[in-house]
Amino acid sequence: MRLRFKNYVLSSLILATVLGQTACKKTDLSKENVIPKPVSVVPTGENFDLTDQTDIYVQQGSAELLQIGQYLADKLNPATGLGLDVKTTADTPASGNIYLALSDKDTQLGDEGYELTITDKSVNLIATKPAGLFHGIQTIRQLLPAKVENHMPQKGPWKIATGTIRDYPTYSYRGAMLDVARHFFSVDDVKNLIDQMAYYKLNMFHLHLSDDQGWRIEIKSWPNLTARGGSTEVGGGEGGFYTQKQYADIVKYAQDRYITIVPEIDMPGHINAALASYPELNCDGKAPELYTGIEVGFSSLCTGKEVTYKFIDDVIRELAALTPGPYLHIGGDESHATKIEDYIPFINRVQDMVIAHGKKVLGWDEIALSTLKPNTIAQYWAKAENATKAVAQGAKVLMSPAKNAYLDMQYDSTSTYGLHWAGYVEVDKGYNWDPATLEPEIKKENIVGIEAPLWSETVSSRPEAEYLIFPRLLGYAEIGWTPAELRNWDNYKIRLANHGERMKAMDINFYPSRLVPWNTNNAK
Ligand code: NGO
């Protein structure tokens, strides 16, 4: 009897100690797996508990803030099952809640920064602009357990480590590009990628809308562009295109996620789909066949014909009217079928046309061979010498060096998809570089930011595209956001490993690189 009693006392003691330890287990906010890594994190060692009593409050009087609160609720409710409601308030809400508010006091945060203060009683997010709040709620999502990203209910508890995060981006342009011309991707695929980009605080999405193999945007004044030019793709598939209504829907969807669409019409080369649609655009007046191969550099607009400029002006006018963002991308790459003495005046004239329609020009680095207009940005992809010419003209550069940042480069020689003309880009190689030191002549002050392009010659479906995009896109997001001195591969790969569970929960078909210590067992 005495022995039994002693055992009972002993086991109760052990149980109490274990429970006690769990309850006051110290947390460390600075060790959480946030990507991109925040600028400053001060941990306070406790937990905030998200419960069925928790709601999301937003400062009253702004439909935009309500929408951001709702985005967070929609992301957290399926897995947590907590039924978080979104409410407005004039004052700080009672304890136990999440609160989103704007404040113009903290100018250091800029247009996209935020400050997140988590105590055991509340989660307070402030920013100077709604974009900052939107980025801040992505951090809140990432501070919760990875299984929060599941679409189906999961078991809690839902704890967030306490402390303060102050965070803002290094570069103002942080983007990805999708080539919908080589293979067409549906509106749903595009929206899906936009949500994935938003999770990593990317803010620019470049759509490569035309190329030799396909024309993918409805232009009402030139209907054959899509009727004929949109009717196929690499490999001879059925292709496709976005109606203006669908494009506007994509633009709005992106805008609601604080992402700006940058549409590209590639010219004067990469233009066979248009040449095949309208004979008059050809110097000899004869339309070539549609093209379904993957060669580059064989087609050119007829730079000497006036109808060419009428065509371009119509396209730019319609596209500019549909695009609230500041940039139109005019391509300009690999114009091997255009003589340089024709290329230079062509690019000069097209820049003026874009400006006349109220937009700024973006173009691949070759456009620096022409005279760049004020505000024109050159996108460095291949020749540092071209980017250097842009800098010498006082223009800004967007960094997309193929050897580091092309999402279509294979990871290694065993990769199923992708090309390797610029080399292999394993996950560490994609992460381990700094835009501001890559090329000696391109300095930080010359750079607007970074963009990772996915060219689609070798991928034709969402899972195939995701295999090349993920996990490398996370690294590019971090390069664009996090100060270079806070970036480090050994630290990043641990955070990335945790995001394996998140990507799995979000059904992302990522490449499970051997260089990353993945921990994806309990995500689903
Ligand atoms: C090049 C080329 C594209 C290809 C891509 C493949 C640029 C700017 N032009 O990049 O047409 O699809 O490589 O990696």
Short mmCIF file of N, CA and C in Angstrom, two decimals, residues 26-34 37-38 40-48 116-119 139-140 142-144 159-166 495:
data_model
loop_
_atom_site.label_atom_id
_atom_site.label_comp_id
_atom_site.label_asym_id
_atom_site.label_seq_id
_atom_site.Cartn_x
_atom_site.Cartn_y
_atom_site.Cartn_z
N LYS A 26 10.33 28.04 -23.13
CA LYS A 26 10.82 29.29 -23.72
C LYS A 26 10.75 29.21 -25.24
N THR A 27 10.29 30.25 -25.86
CA THR A 27 10.31 30.27 -27.33
C THR A 27 11.42 31.22 -27.76
N ASP A 28 11.79 31.14 -29.04
CA ASP A 28 12.79 32.09 -29.56
C ASP A 28 12.34 32.56 -30.94
N LEU A 29 11.70 33.72 -30.96
CA LEU A 29 11.17 34.26 -32.21
C LEU A 29 12.25 34.39 -33.28
N SER A 30 13.49 34.64 -32.85
CA SER A 30 14.56 34.84 -33.84
C SER A 30 14.95 33.53 -34.54
N LYS A 31 14.50 32.39 -34.00
CA LYS A 31 14.84 31.11 -34.64
C LYS A 31 13.68 30.57 -35.47
N GLU A 32 12.63 31.34 -35.62
CA GLU A 32 11.51 30.88 -36.44
C GLU A 32 11.90 30.89 -37.91
N ASN A 33 11.15 30.09 -38.69
CA ASN A 33 11.58 29.85 -40.08
C ASN A 33 10.90 30.80 -41.06
N VAL A 34 11.15 32.08 -40.91
CA VAL A 34 10.51 33.05 -41.80
C VAL A 34 11.38 33.26 -43.05
N LYS A 37 14.05 36.30 -44.61
CA LYS A 37 14.47 36.57 -43.23
C LYS A 37 14.20 38.04 -42.89
N PRO A 38 13.50 38.30 -41.77
CA PRO A 38 13.20 39.69 -41.42
C PRO A 38 14.44 40.50 -41.03
N SER A 40 14.83 42.77 -38.52
CA SER A 40 15.19 42.75 -37.10
C SER A 40 14.15 41.98 -36.29
N VAL A 41 14.64 41.13 -35.38
CA VAL A 41 13.76 40.30 -34.55
C VAL A 41 14.25 40.37 -33.11
N VAL A 42 13.36 40.78 -32.21
CA VAL A 42 13.72 40.79 -30.78
C VAL A 42 12.77 39.83 -30.05
N PRO A 43 13.28 38.66 -29.63
CA PRO A 43 12.40 37.68 -28.99
C PRO A 43 12.13 38.00 -27.52
N THR A 44 10.95 37.58 -27.04
CA THR A 44 10.67 37.76 -25.61
C THR A 44 10.33 36.44 -24.92
N GLY A 45 10.42 35.32 -25.65
CA GLY A 45 10.43 34.01 -25.00
C GLY A 45 9.10 33.38 -24.63
N GLU A 46 7.98 34.06 -24.91
CA GLU A 46 6.70 33.45 -24.53
C GLU A 46 5.91 33.03 -25.78
N ASN A 47 4.61 32.79 -25.56
CA ASN A 47 3.74 32.36 -26.65
C ASN A 47 2.45 33.16 -26.70
N PHE A 48 1.96 33.39 -27.89
CA PHE A 48 0.58 33.85 -28.05
C PHE A 48 -0.21 32.64 -28.52
N LEU A 116 5.66 44.06 -36.28
CA LEU A 116 4.78 43.04 -35.71
C LEU A 116 5.18 42.85 -34.25
N THR A 117 4.25 43.14 -33.34
CA THR A 117 4.55 42.98 -31.91
C THR A 117 3.65 41.89 -31.35
N ILE A 118 4.29 40.82 -30.90
CA ILE A 118 3.52 39.68 -30.38
C ILE A 118 3.81 39.56 -28.87
N THR A 119 2.76 39.59 -28.06
CA THR A 119 2.92 39.33 -26.63
C THR A 119 2.07 38.11 -26.31
N THR A 139 4.07 37.04 -42.63
CA THR A 139 4.96 36.67 -41.53
C THR A 139 4.16 35.95 -40.44
N ILE A 140 2.97 36.48 -40.13
CA ILE A 140 2.12 35.82 -39.12
C ILE A 140 1.85 34.38 -39.54
N GLN A 142 3.62 32.47 -41.40
CA GLN A 142 4.84 31.65 -41.34
C GLN A 142 5.30 31.38 -39.91
N LEU A 143 4.80 32.18 -38.94
CA LEU A 143 5.17 31.95 -37.54
C LEU A 143 4.32 30.84 -36.91
N LEU A 144 3.24 30.49 -37.56
CA LEU A 144 2.40 29.39 -37.08
C LEU A 144 2.99 28.06 -37.57
N LYS A 159 0.27 28.14 -31.67
CA LYS A 159 1.03 29.10 -30.86
C LYS A 159 1.96 29.93 -31.73
N ILE A 160 2.14 31.17 -31.35
CA ILE A 160 3.10 32.05 -32.03
C ILE A 160 4.10 32.54 -30.99
N ALA A 161 5.39 32.42 -31.30
CA ALA A 161 6.43 32.90 -30.38
C ALA A 161 6.33 34.41 -30.24
N THR A 162 6.61 34.92 -29.05
CA THR A 162 6.45 36.36 -28.81
C THR A 162 7.74 37.15 -29.07
N GLY A 163 7.55 38.46 -29.29
CA GLY A 163 8.68 39.35 -29.55
C GLY A 163 8.26 40.39 -30.57
N THR A 164 9.24 41.12 -31.08
CA THR A 164 8.94 42.17 -32.05
C THR A 164 9.76 41.98 -33.32
N ILE A 165 9.08 42.09 -34.45
CA ILE A 165 9.75 42.03 -35.76
C ILE A 165 9.57 43.37 -36.45
N ARG A 166 10.67 43.97 -36.85
CA ARG A 166 10.60 45.17 -37.71
C ARG A 166 11.20 44.77 -39.04
N ARG A 495 15.91 27.07 -42.59
CA ARG A 495 14.57 27.66 -42.73
C ARG A 495 13.85 27.08 -43.93
#
